[in-house]
Amino acid sequence: MRLSPLLLITTAVAVPLIVPLAAAQSQEAALRYPESRRVELVEDHFGLKVADPYRWLENDVRQDQEVRAWVTAQNQVTDAYLATLPQRAVFRDRIKALYNYERFGVPVKAGGRYFYTRNSGLQNQSVLYVRDALNGEGRVLIDPNGWAKDGATALASWRPSNDGKKLLFGIQDGGTDWRTLKVLDVATGQENDEIRNVKNGLGDWAKDGSGFFYSRFPEPPAGQRYQAINEDEAVYFHKLGTPQSADRLIYATPDKPRYGHDGYVTDDGQWLVILTTEGTDRRYEVSVLDLTTPGAKPRTIIKGLNYDWQLAGNVGSKFYWRTSQGAPLKRIVTMDVAAADPKPVELVPEAKATLESANIVGGVLFAEYLADVKGEVRRYSLSGKPMGTVALPGIGSVGGFGGRIDDGETFFAFTSFATPGAVYHYDVKTGRATPWATPKVAFNPDDYKVEQVFYPSKDGTKIPMFVVRKKSVTGPAPTLLYAYGGFNIPTVPSFSPTRLAWMEQGGVLAVANIRGGGEYGDPWHDAGRLANKQNVFDDFIAAGEWLKANGVTGKDQLAVQGGSNGGLLIGAVVNQRPDLFAAALPAVGVMDMLRFDRFTAGRYWVDDYGYPSKEADFKVLYAYSPYHNVKGGRAYPAILATTADTDDRVVPGHTFKYTAAIQAADIGAKPHLVRIETRAGHGSGKPTDKIIDEAADLWSFAAQWTGLKVAMPAH
């Protein structure tokens, strides 16, 4: 990018430069937002008149010319503004350099082969490799980087057959949640079969490799593929070499179209396990099908959508489950599924830490826990006897430990805020972990410190928060505060090259583990959803106040960020406390809480948000809905919202309507912009170059409005 002559630095060394705030404000004064047509649309909700003047922006950008023109005009204004920020190029170059390191996925072993992903550094999509031996030479199995010129077609999930001779894989195009499934011959590279109308998931192989079980939706109505509600999911069996139209229906609930079903096969190949759910809550009915009995039908063994049930493994008909039944932090039980009325028997009782997952590998039960948001792994015998813990490389997040009951080895990944993800090989018998793939990065992790604090929320609840910064950064500094707070999903320590670029320049990263997530099991989740949703916003606001009161950040130095449910979070807290923040970065947010359940996967979210059609829920939703609570007469922070045209999870109309509302309101002179990515979705499958460009835009915007002094290169 060519810089203005006024911003060039001619000294021989890099020196800090930031556009003075007054100059930035004068730049903003000249901003002219595109016109957002208002319509006179007012609806009655339980006696309350609610206006929705921008509903036309819900229309599909691919098909509605007016919406498409609005998107083009918004991007032009945003691009022109971002082009004035000299730190944009600095961030882009540095993020690109930080991303340029070799990284691996956790290997999956099948038939003596090892399947894993690898990215050489700046490849838009990771490549799938296979090795014929643990330390053998890897060969490319699938390289998705040639699938699309813009790099936006991704290899989604994948699974090898038990003998390692075939591979089932999903293709994700342009960021959509829809997947196309195909089968690859591992030896020849030949692709066969094609399955459509699968969303997010994949499927699981029959033990003999003759085909696979998978779940799919009916074909969406014409022209509504990216907006229509998803209903009537059913489980099918696909026999290799046959057309999808010949697939055999295994399980469906046509009388309950909102039920979703996911099936997977036990390691021994005897049982198909079907989990049925209705929303985002981990509350399942469980059915099993004995695949060794010809003509057998699925049999529901756990009725009612009441508890979480996740299979850790089985020995014949003895199943090992991680469950929330009688244990809000989860426990492990066994169950004889062949019994006429199977009953759970406790094996590993509930602990003080949250049980995240459990797997049986090599005759050992590996249980992954979160203890104050830090990962630990405990080992148990199949009779429930404690066998010690797995020694981890440090304090951070751990995941993996997949494999079969007769495997003598497994793999796991470990990461933290200043530690890029490394993959370890684990010998089940000896308990020894050895590095299998350790990244080499262009920074020194020892330059950074990670602290965990516990701060009080409005009601006195102690909330954990990680504060990460360079050891050389002392006193108040521009700070990026991030949180999610929903759907029982914990926000755990993880490495991000983009965040590192922010911290390298002297910025602080704070990650608040607010209620609504899964950090402390079901009670933590319940305390931040439905009628308790305001706790989520109070927790986040309290985090910002703590950071200021304790000298981590200062006046006009706090930027806030969140995505999806976290985008809703940012929209809500900015409306409630605009004075607290200098800049806000809401991404792919759920912004209209009165209509979220009318599009694609939105109908699942009633578990966390409630039903807009029910009066009690409506009152709660309307009170915090970001779109409906933008109020003039107050100075708002600078806002850069982000979304994408192919987001069919949180449809972009949410962000479009919110943007129109904040641009029309009398909320101050700071910029209130939207960045709309093309050929991208909710986040998964996004190519590396788009990730880099987006992060550079976000950090340069946040730096501009928090006073972060970005070191500019010498010229």
XYZ file of C-alpha atoms in Angstrom:
715
model
C 0.000 0.000 0.000
C 1.378 3.450 -0.934
C 1.489 5.696 2.127
C 0.633 9.363 2.212
C 3.805 11.519 2.114
C 2.706 13.039 5.418
C 3.070 9.651 7.112
C 6.446 8.592 5.724
C 9.256 8.076 8.204
C 12.701 8.744 6.790
C 14.907 7.803 9.726
C 17.115 4.755 9.440
C 15.409 2.804 12.208
C 11.798 1.828 12.851
C 10.044 4.274 15.178
C 6.568 4.223 16.676
C 3.919 6.141 14.771
C 0.233 6.503 15.341
C -2.130 8.954 13.725
C -3.166 11.444 16.438
C -6.697 10.870 17.667
C -7.745 14.347 16.610
C -6.590 13.611 13.076
C -8.484 10.341 13.058
C -11.609 12.131 14.230
C -11.260 14.707 11.516
C -10.938 11.897 8.984
C -14.099 10.358 10.382
C -16.022 13.613 10.151
C -15.853 13.282 6.367
C -17.284 9.752 6.308
C -20.487 9.368 4.371
C -22.289 6.083 4.870
C -24.266 4.480 2.064
C -27.993 5.051 2.227
C -29.929 2.265 3.936
C -33.521 2.465 2.779
C -36.050 2.472 5.616
C -39.420 0.791 5.354
C -42.465 1.408 7.495
C -42.730 -2.026 9.067
C -44.104 -2.253 12.592
C -45.289 -5.474 14.252
C -47.185 -6.131 17.443
C -45.382 -8.365 19.917
C -47.533 -9.041 22.963
C -48.934 -5.530 22.892
C -45.610 -3.842 22.130
C -45.092 -2.129 18.762
C -41.705 -3.095 17.342
C -40.279 -1.444 14.222
C -38.093 -3.347 11.764
C -37.167 -0.728 9.143
C -34.328 -2.706 7.553
C -35.935 -6.104 7.115
C -35.247 -6.032 3.398
C -31.562 -6.510 4.283
C -32.409 -10.065 5.338
C -32.792 -10.993 1.669
C -30.119 -13.239 0.160
C -27.250 -11.112 -1.160
C -26.754 -13.642 -3.985
C -30.238 -13.054 -5.357
C -31.360 -9.571 -4.305
C -29.764 -6.817 -6.400
C -30.598 -4.064 -3.900
C -28.912 -5.940 -1.044
C -25.938 -6.697 -3.273
C -25.601 -3.005 -4.189
C -25.794 -2.078 -0.498
C -23.015 -4.568 0.323
C -20.815 -3.181 -2.463
C -21.334 0.383 -1.284
C -20.601 -0.489 2.360
C -17.391 -2.298 1.447
C -16.250 0.668 -0.644
C -16.645 3.057 2.294
C -14.941 0.647 4.699
C -12.077 -0.116 2.323
C -11.483 3.588 1.723
C -11.342 4.271 5.449
C -9.027 1.345 6.232
C -6.698 2.453 3.427
C -5.960 5.619 5.412
C -4.508 3.641 8.313
C -0.718 3.299 7.930
C -0.503 0.486 10.487
C -2.669 -1.726 8.264
C 0.280 -2.698 6.056
C 2.498 -3.268 9.097
C 0.003 -5.660 10.627
C -0.589 -7.475 7.349
C 3.107 -8.065 6.749
C 3.778 -9.201 10.301
C 0.745 -11.487 10.542
C 1.785 -13.060 7.252
C 5.265 -13.685 8.625
C 3.895 -15.143 11.864
C 1.546 -17.446 9.960
C 4.417 -18.788 7.889
C 5.285 -21.815 10.010
C 4.741 -25.537 9.487
C 1.789 -26.925 11.444
C 0.223 -30.349 11.752
C -3.091 -31.867 12.761
C -3.429 -34.785 15.171
C -2.878 -38.056 13.240
C -5.570 -40.704 12.842
C -4.377 -44.306 12.616
C -6.205 -46.847 10.459
C -4.973 -50.137 9.005
C -1.388 -49.381 10.005
C -1.471 -46.055 8.158
C -1.293 -42.593 9.705
C -3.468 -39.828 8.254
C -2.832 -36.200 9.179
C -3.072 -32.650 7.883
C -0.121 -30.355 7.286
C 0.205 -26.738 6.241
C 3.613 -25.591 5.060
C 2.869 -22.109 6.354
C 0.941 -19.856 4.001
C -1.068 -22.441 2.121
C -4.682 -21.315 1.990
C -5.879 -24.773 2.972
C -4.128 -27.530 4.895
C -3.176 -30.639 2.906
C -4.053 -34.204 3.922
C -1.103 -36.610 4.066
C -0.703 -40.322 4.774
C 2.237 -42.328 6.099
C 2.655 -46.085 5.957
C 4.677 -46.051 9.190
C 4.818 -43.844 12.260
C 8.002 -42.083 11.200
C 7.747 -42.857 7.509
C 7.698 -40.437 4.618
C 4.380 -38.679 4.184
C 2.727 -38.463 0.795
C 0.001 -36.074 -0.315
C -3.419 -37.651 -0.313
C -5.669 -34.622 -0.864
C -4.510 -31.094 -1.671
C -7.538 -28.779 -1.722
C -5.490 -25.738 -2.711
C -6.157 -26.431 -6.376
C -9.914 -26.735 -5.963
C -10.663 -23.013 -6.331
C -8.695 -20.052 -7.655
C -9.474 -18.011 -4.553
C -8.563 -20.835 -2.166
C -12.037 -20.755 -0.602
C -12.934 -24.409 -1.210
C -11.792 -26.452 1.761
C -11.286 -30.035 2.830
C -13.724 -30.346 5.724
C -13.817 -33.388 7.993
C -12.464 -36.756 6.858
C -12.333 -40.327 8.124
C -10.404 -43.388 6.890
C -12.032 -46.802 6.731
C -10.968 -49.321 9.374
C -8.450 -50.953 7.043
C -7.072 -47.592 5.896
C -7.792 -48.361 2.238
C -10.566 -45.829 1.689
C -11.163 -42.290 2.896
C -14.497 -40.553 3.366
C -14.111 -36.773 3.119
C -16.196 -33.635 2.939
C -15.834 -30.628 0.645
C -16.797 -27.171 1.908
C -17.191 -24.471 -0.733
C -17.013 -20.769 0.021
C -17.491 -21.155 3.761
C -20.972 -22.699 3.664
C -21.993 -25.231 6.287
C -23.229 -27.545 3.519
C -20.884 -30.395 2.638
C -20.451 -32.646 -0.365
C -19.089 -36.069 0.627
C -16.818 -38.186 -1.543
C -14.780 -41.382 -1.188
C -11.100 -41.676 -2.067
C -9.124 -44.828 -2.816
C -5.980 -44.323 -0.727
C -3.747 -46.429 -2.985
C -4.805 -45.023 -6.353
C -6.124 -41.573 -5.470
C -9.302 -42.244 -7.432
C -12.421 -40.442 -6.197
C -15.772 -42.206 -6.162
C -19.363 -41.597 -5.060
C -20.913 -38.251 -4.155
C -23.315 -37.396 -1.351
C -25.155 -34.061 -1.066
C -27.237 -32.204 1.535
C -25.002 -33.033 4.484
C -24.514 -30.146 6.895
C -21.375 -29.838 9.053
C -21.079 -33.560 9.757
C -19.480 -36.461 7.930
C -20.416 -40.062 8.632
C -18.901 -43.318 9.840
C -17.733 -46.434 8.050
C -19.223 -49.884 8.270
C -16.542 -52.199 9.680
C -16.113 -54.089 6.395
C -15.695 -50.866 4.402
C -18.647 -51.668 2.136
C -20.184 -48.275 2.790
C -20.881 -45.695 5.451
C -23.654 -44.286 7.604
C -24.339 -40.544 7.384
C -27.002 -37.917 8.134
C -28.577 -35.594 5.613
C -31.363 -33.075 5.151
C -33.904 -32.998 2.314
C -33.043 -30.814 -0.677
C -33.802 -27.190 0.329
C -36.470 -25.266 -1.619
C -35.226 -23.662 -4.821
C -33.355 -20.431 -4.149
C -33.387 -20.912 -0.352
C -30.369 -23.144 0.184
C -28.563 -20.591 2.338
C -31.552 -19.291 4.318
C -34.197 -22.017 4.710
C -34.743 -23.633 8.118
C -33.011 -27.010 8.478
C -35.465 -29.781 9.406
C -36.118 -33.497 8.841
C -32.546 -34.739 9.182
C -32.322 -38.527 8.824
C -29.645 -41.239 8.996
C -28.897 -43.251 5.842
C -26.531 -46.009 4.760
C -24.640 -45.520 1.522
C -23.262 -48.598 -0.211
C -20.131 -47.811 -2.202
C -20.607 -47.709 -5.947
C -24.333 -46.958 -5.829
C -26.160 -43.655 -6.416
C -27.305 -41.566 -3.460
C -30.903 -42.140 -4.507
C -30.446 -45.820 -3.603
C -29.266 -45.110 -0.050
C -31.109 -47.007 2.668
C -32.989 -45.054 5.311
C -31.861 -46.161 8.772
C -33.495 -43.733 11.185
C -35.854 -40.760 10.940
C -38.514 -38.998 12.995
C -40.935 -37.448 10.459
C -43.402 -36.722 13.261
C -40.715 -34.609 14.939
C -39.081 -32.674 12.076
C -36.937 -30.562 14.405
C -35.099 -33.603 15.729
C -31.588 -34.041 14.379
C -29.753 -37.370 14.265
C -26.097 -38.338 14.147
C -24.892 -41.941 13.842
C -21.515 -43.541 14.432
C -20.205 -47.103 14.531
C -18.455 -48.695 17.514
C -14.844 -49.818 17.034
C -15.822 -53.467 16.914
C -18.295 -52.744 14.112
C -21.204 -54.355 15.942
C -23.251 -51.329 16.906
C -24.553 -48.206 15.225
C -25.140 -45.570 17.905
C -27.616 -42.805 17.042
C -27.727 -39.601 19.068
C -30.902 -37.554 18.686
C -31.201 -33.917 19.709
C -33.469 -30.963 19.050
C -31.309 -27.933 19.721
C -27.820 -26.922 20.746
C -28.086 -28.344 24.246
C -26.183 -31.582 24.758
C -29.352 -33.440 25.676
C -29.803 -36.658 23.730
C -31.973 -39.625 23.154
C -29.827 -42.648 22.345
C -30.737 -45.483 20.008
C -28.621 -48.475 19.026
C -28.759 -50.836 16.067
C -27.123 -54.270 16.235
C -25.388 -54.441 12.855
C -24.618 -58.150 13.267
C -28.299 -59.126 13.357
C -29.961 -59.173 9.914
C -33.201 -57.229 9.846
C -32.626 -55.603 13.235
C -34.196 -52.189 13.829
C -32.835 -49.292 15.891
C -33.858 -49.544 19.532
C -34.070 -46.478 21.767
C -32.246 -47.248 25.017
C -32.203 -43.737 26.525
C -35.464 -41.856 26.074
C -36.113 -38.176 26.523
C -33.850 -35.250 25.688
C -32.602 -34.859 29.235
C -28.853 -35.468 29.523
C -25.559 -35.493 27.671
C -24.401 -38.935 26.495
C -21.076 -39.333 24.702
C -19.624 -42.770 24.006
C -16.044 -43.314 25.189
C -15.874 -46.869 23.841
C -17.268 -50.342 24.342
C -16.368 -53.921 25.120
C -19.098 -55.937 23.437
C -22.432 -54.695 24.754
C -20.794 -52.932 27.708
C -20.726 -49.256 26.772
C -18.682 -46.580 28.535
C -20.367 -43.170 28.561
C -19.464 -39.665 29.606
C -22.756 -38.261 30.872
C -24.320 -35.334 32.713
C -26.989 -37.579 34.256
C -26.680 -36.945 37.995
C -23.462 -34.983 37.413
C -23.498 -31.370 36.132
C -19.705 -31.543 35.702
C -20.044 -34.982 34.022
C -19.064 -38.465 35.132
C -18.323 -41.812 33.445
C -20.775 -44.701 33.619
C -21.129 -48.114 32.017
C -24.255 -49.658 30.552
C -25.168 -53.038 29.082
C -27.003 -51.989 25.917
C -28.123 -55.563 25.212
C -30.237 -55.570 28.373
C -33.980 -55.158 28.043
C -33.849 -52.021 30.194
C -30.245 -50.743 30.300
C -29.254 -48.901 33.462
C -26.133 -46.777 34.017
C -23.581 -47.921 36.588
C -21.135 -45.314 37.862
C -17.496 -45.987 36.998
C -15.754 -42.619 37.514
C -17.663 -40.209 39.749
C -18.083 -36.507 39.129
C -14.995 -34.487 40.062
C -14.457 -30.855 40.938
C -13.065 -30.293 37.435
C -15.246 -30.388 34.314
C -15.027 -33.641 32.332
C -14.730 -32.558 28.702
C -14.289 -35.892 26.925
C -13.344 -39.532 27.415
C -11.872 -42.180 25.101
C -10.742 -45.783 25.435
C -7.399 -46.490 23.762
C -5.215 -49.524 24.371
C -7.428 -50.743 27.196
C -7.030 -47.461 29.089
C -9.712 -44.861 29.685
C -8.390 -41.357 29.012
C -10.472 -38.583 30.593
C -9.822 -34.963 29.574
C -10.742 -32.387 32.220
C -10.873 -28.620 32.536
C -9.677 -27.415 35.922
C -10.118 -23.637 36.146
C -9.989 -23.547 32.327
C -6.682 -25.437 32.175
C -6.464 -28.868 30.572
C -5.453 -32.069 32.355
C -5.764 -35.718 31.379
C -6.425 -38.536 33.841
C -6.060 -42.251 33.161
C -8.343 -45.009 34.453
C -8.532 -48.760 34.037
C -11.687 -50.170 32.483
C -12.773 -51.086 35.986
C -12.515 -47.436 37.034
C -9.239 -47.628 38.956
C -7.158 -44.403 38.800
C -3.904 -44.852 36.864
C -2.368 -41.412 37.236
C -2.274 -38.486 34.818
C -0.676 -37.691 31.501
C 2.308 -35.349 31.867
C 1.610 -32.290 29.719
C 4.179 -29.799 28.406
C 2.756 -26.954 30.504
C -0.415 -25.049 31.378
C -2.725 -24.825 28.399
C -5.200 -26.800 26.327
C -5.013 -30.451 25.296
C -6.977 -32.515 22.824
C -6.783 -35.854 21.044
C -6.303 -39.318 22.582
C -8.272 -40.971 19.805
C -7.780 -44.552 18.751
C -9.052 -48.068 19.183
C -9.287 -50.262 22.240
C -6.454 -52.472 20.958
C -4.097 -49.650 19.926
C -0.875 -49.320 21.870
C -0.404 -45.695 20.868
C -2.326 -42.470 20.536
C -1.660 -38.800 19.808
C -2.550 -35.513 21.404
C -2.080 -31.808 20.705
C -1.089 -29.158 23.217
C -1.263 -25.368 22.895
C -1.422 -22.192 24.947
C -1.562 -18.456 24.289
C 2.171 -18.170 23.560
C 2.720 -21.817 22.591
C 1.847 -22.899 19.024
C 0.084 -26.222 18.765
C 2.459 -29.174 18.952
C 1.554 -32.830 18.379
C 2.796 -35.600 20.692
C 2.954 -39.353 20.291
C 1.865 -41.221 23.414
C 2.830 -44.795 24.299
C -0.139 -46.188 26.239
C 1.852 -48.896 28.015
C 4.806 -46.808 29.182
C 2.953 -43.507 29.545
C 5.699 -41.750 27.651
C 4.901 -38.743 25.441
C 7.379 -37.727 22.739
C 7.130 -34.809 20.284
C 5.817 -35.878 16.901
C 5.508 -32.469 15.262
C 6.791 -29.319 16.964
C 6.438 -26.038 15.068
C 9.311 -23.621 14.595
C 8.094 -20.064 14.931
C 9.447 -16.579 14.261
C 9.136 -15.274 17.818
C 10.316 -16.127 21.313
C 7.532 -17.522 23.518
C 9.607 -16.648 26.596
C 9.018 -12.960 25.845
C 5.393 -13.333 26.942
C 3.654 -13.920 30.225
C 0.249 -15.467 30.826
C -1.627 -14.639 34.018
C -4.993 -15.870 35.235
C -7.052 -13.617 37.471
C -10.463 -14.000 39.084
C -12.562 -10.839 39.162
C -16.009 -10.193 40.663
C -19.021 -9.745 38.401
C -21.975 -7.507 39.227
C -23.575 -10.161 41.452
C -20.290 -11.086 43.139
C -19.601 -14.255 41.117
C -15.870 -14.794 40.557
C -15.048 -14.946 36.848
C -11.713 -16.269 35.537
C -9.817 -14.239 32.962
C -6.488 -14.745 31.196
C -4.293 -11.685 30.680
C -1.485 -12.130 28.148
C 1.205 -9.597 27.218
C 4.884 -9.131 26.591
C 6.898 -9.162 29.779
C 8.199 -5.725 28.864
C 4.701 -4.202 28.840
C 3.924 -2.544 32.158
C 1.285 -0.052 33.135
C -1.895 0.734 31.197
C -1.742 -0.381 27.564
C -4.185 -0.748 24.671
C -6.055 -3.979 25.385
C -8.147 -6.383 23.349
C -10.821 -8.060 25.484
C -12.396 -11.207 24.019
C -15.160 -13.536 25.221
C -17.844 -15.909 23.941
C -20.209 -16.848 26.765
C -22.697 -19.298 25.353
C -23.841 -22.773 24.333
C -21.823 -24.582 27.013
C -18.655 -23.969 24.976
C -15.517 -23.195 27.002
C -13.010 -20.633 25.770
C -9.671 -22.315 26.423
C -6.064 -21.150 25.955
C -4.955 -21.365 22.334
C -2.304 -19.920 20.072
C -3.158 -17.368 17.392
C -0.603 -15.741 15.065
C -3.003 -12.836 14.576
C -3.280 -12.136 18.312
C 0.478 -12.418 18.662
C 0.862 -9.582 16.140
C -1.275 -7.400 18.400
C 0.781 -8.276 21.477
C 4.109 -7.797 19.684
C 3.233 -4.134 19.232
C 2.674 -3.716 22.962
C -1.006 -4.576 23.099
C -2.552 -6.719 25.818
C -4.865 -9.688 25.205
C -7.537 -10.469 27.813
C -9.812 -13.511 27.506
C -12.724 -13.570 29.945
C -14.331 -16.935 30.752
C -17.783 -15.485 31.346
C -20.900 -17.439 32.245
C -22.882 -19.145 29.500
C -19.852 -21.169 28.418
C -18.832 -24.633 29.573
C -15.817 -23.781 31.709
C -17.517 -25.097 34.863
C -20.035 -27.501 33.396
C -23.799 -27.191 33.177
C -24.203 -24.773 36.134
C -21.920 -22.225 34.438
C -23.872 -22.607 31.216
C -27.265 -22.339 32.908
C -26.206 -19.177 34.720
C -25.718 -17.403 31.383
C -28.606 -18.399 29.156
C -32.336 -17.842 28.713
C -33.602 -15.541 31.507
C -30.041 -15.411 32.897
C -28.477 -14.027 29.713
C -27.885 -10.607 31.264
C -25.293 -12.269 33.511
C -23.167 -12.792 30.392
C -23.172 -9.081 29.621
C -22.607 -8.135 33.254
C -19.613 -10.498 33.431
C -18.061 -8.939 30.336
C -18.666 -5.369 31.462
C -17.125 -6.253 34.825
C -14.060 -7.593 33.002
C -13.581 -4.265 31.250
C -14.002 -2.372 34.523
C -11.488 -4.659 36.277
C -8.900 -4.175 33.523
C -9.164 -0.405 33.949
C -9.319 -0.393 37.746
C -6.214 -2.599 37.976
C -4.104 -0.604 35.557
C -3.993 -3.168 32.756
C -5.592 -0.679 30.376
C -6.492 2.987 30.594
C -8.996 5.529 29.370
C -9.840 5.107 25.668
C -7.583 2.049 25.416
C -10.048 -0.854 25.545
C -11.155 -2.690 22.402
C -13.611 -5.593 22.558
C -14.101 -8.534 20.224
C -16.357 -11.566 19.907
C -17.753 -13.761 17.159
C -21.110 -15.444 16.533
C -22.733 -15.633 19.978
C -19.752 -13.489 20.948
C -20.763 -11.011 18.246
C -24.144 -10.764 19.965
C -22.239 -10.191 23.205
C -20.318 -7.236 21.743
C -23.427 -5.706 20.201
C -25.296 -5.948 23.502
C -22.576 -4.584 25.805
C -21.810 -1.680 23.477
C -25.474 -0.679 23.679
C -25.455 -1.034 27.465
C -22.086 0.587 28.236
C -20.823 2.530 25.218
C -18.695 4.686 27.532
C -16.561 1.733 28.608
C -15.057 0.871 25.216
C -12.924 2.693 22.669
C -13.431 0.235 19.826
C -15.697 -2.760 19.155
C -15.240 -5.659 16.726
C -18.435 -7.760 16.555
C -18.035 -10.661 14.114
C -20.821 -12.698 12.448
C -23.074 -11.774 15.341
C -26.649 -12.764 16.151
C -28.008 -9.211 16.184
C -31.788 -9.542 15.746
C -33.021 -11.594 18.681
C -36.636 -11.510 17.511
C -36.054 -13.325 14.198
C -32.938 -15.486 14.696
C -34.995 -18.706 14.717
C -36.372 -18.138 11.215
C -33.185 -18.905 9.283
C -31.024 -22.005 8.682
C -29.639 -23.346 11.975
C -31.113 -20.510 14.041
C -34.007 -22.614 15.210
C -31.563 -24.744 17.249
C -30.472 -21.759 19.331
C -33.698 -21.521 21.315
C -31.976 -23.725 23.897
C -29.730 -20.798 24.794
C -31.868 -17.827 23.817
C -35.486 -18.903 24.235
C -38.435 -18.579 21.853
C -39.260 -15.127 20.452
C -42.841 -16.388 20.064
C -43.255 -16.867 23.842
C -44.034 -13.710 25.797
C -41.683 -14.316 28.719
C -38.783 -15.124 26.397
C -39.630 -12.201 24.108
C -39.333 -9.726 26.962
C -35.848 -10.987 27.800
C -34.719 -11.065 24.169
C -36.083 -7.647 23.288
C -34.349 -6.103 26.299
C -30.858 -6.923 24.970
C -31.287 -7.493 21.207
C -28.433 -5.444 19.656
C -30.462 -4.362 16.619
C -33.391 -3.120 18.706
C -31.425 -1.336 21.435
C -29.221 1.084 19.507
C -29.998 4.390 21.226
C -28.988 7.852 20.036
C -27.825 10.719 22.157
C -24.772 8.834 23.457
C -21.258 8.542 22.075
C -20.533 4.993 20.925
C -17.082 3.494 20.418
C -15.647 3.035 16.956
C -17.237 -0.096 15.488
C -16.043 -2.403 12.732
C -18.520 -5.248 12.307
C -17.620 -8.222 10.129
C -19.647 -10.863 8.303
C -19.560 -12.867 5.085
C -21.905 -13.374 2.163
C -21.949 -17.182 2.453
C -22.545 -17.397 6.195
C -25.477 -19.803 6.349
C -25.206 -20.350 10.085
C -25.692 -16.782 11.319
C -27.069 -15.278 8.120
C -25.406 -11.953 7.224
C -28.746 -10.128 7.420
C -28.153 -9.917 11.178
C -25.052 -7.784 10.714
C -26.520 -5.889 7.753
C -29.512 -4.712 9.784
C -27.369 -3.863 12.804
C -25.003 -1.833 10.628
C -27.865 0.120 9.090
C -29.192 0.868 12.588
C -25.895 2.144 14.041
C -25.140 4.230 10.961
C -28.546 5.900 11.140
C -28.392 6.630 14.878
C -27.007 9.742 16.549
C -24.220 7.930 18.399
C -21.179 10.128 17.819
C -18.547 10.872 15.229
C -16.410 7.729 15.453
C -16.637 5.359 12.457
C -19.342 2.692 12.464
C -18.436 0.405 9.606
C -18.981 -3.101 8.288
C -16.547 -5.386 6.485
C -18.315 -7.994 4.335
C -16.162 -10.857 3.054
C -17.050 -12.628 -0.192
C -16.828 -16.368 -0.758
C -16.608 -16.956 2.986
C -18.947 -18.176 5.698
C -19.083 -18.411 9.465
C -15.355 -19.003 9.773
C -14.518 -22.625 9.036
C -12.702 -23.260 5.785
C -11.614 -19.628 5.431
C -8.377 -19.477 3.408
C -5.225 -18.217 5.064
C -4.923 -15.100 2.907
C -8.438 -13.983 3.881
C -7.653 -14.603 7.560
C -4.520 -12.458 7.306
C -6.245 -9.605 5.484
C -9.184 -9.551 7.884
C -6.972 -9.584 10.987
C -4.827 -6.754 9.606
C -7.955 -4.667 9.074
C -9.300 -5.407 12.557
C -6.048 -4.698 14.396
C -5.283 -1.524 12.447
C -8.800 -0.264 13.242
C -8.492 -1.211 16.929
C -5.011 0.317 17.119
C -6.293 3.558 15.652
C -8.946 3.967 18.329
C -7.073 2.624 21.373
C -3.868 4.584 20.776
C -1.664 1.530 20.177
C 1.648 2.875 18.913
C 2.561 0.658 15.997
C 6.239 0.555 15.065
C 6.498 1.603 11.439
C 9.279 0.333 9.158
C 12.067 2.650 8.117
C 11.919 4.105 4.620
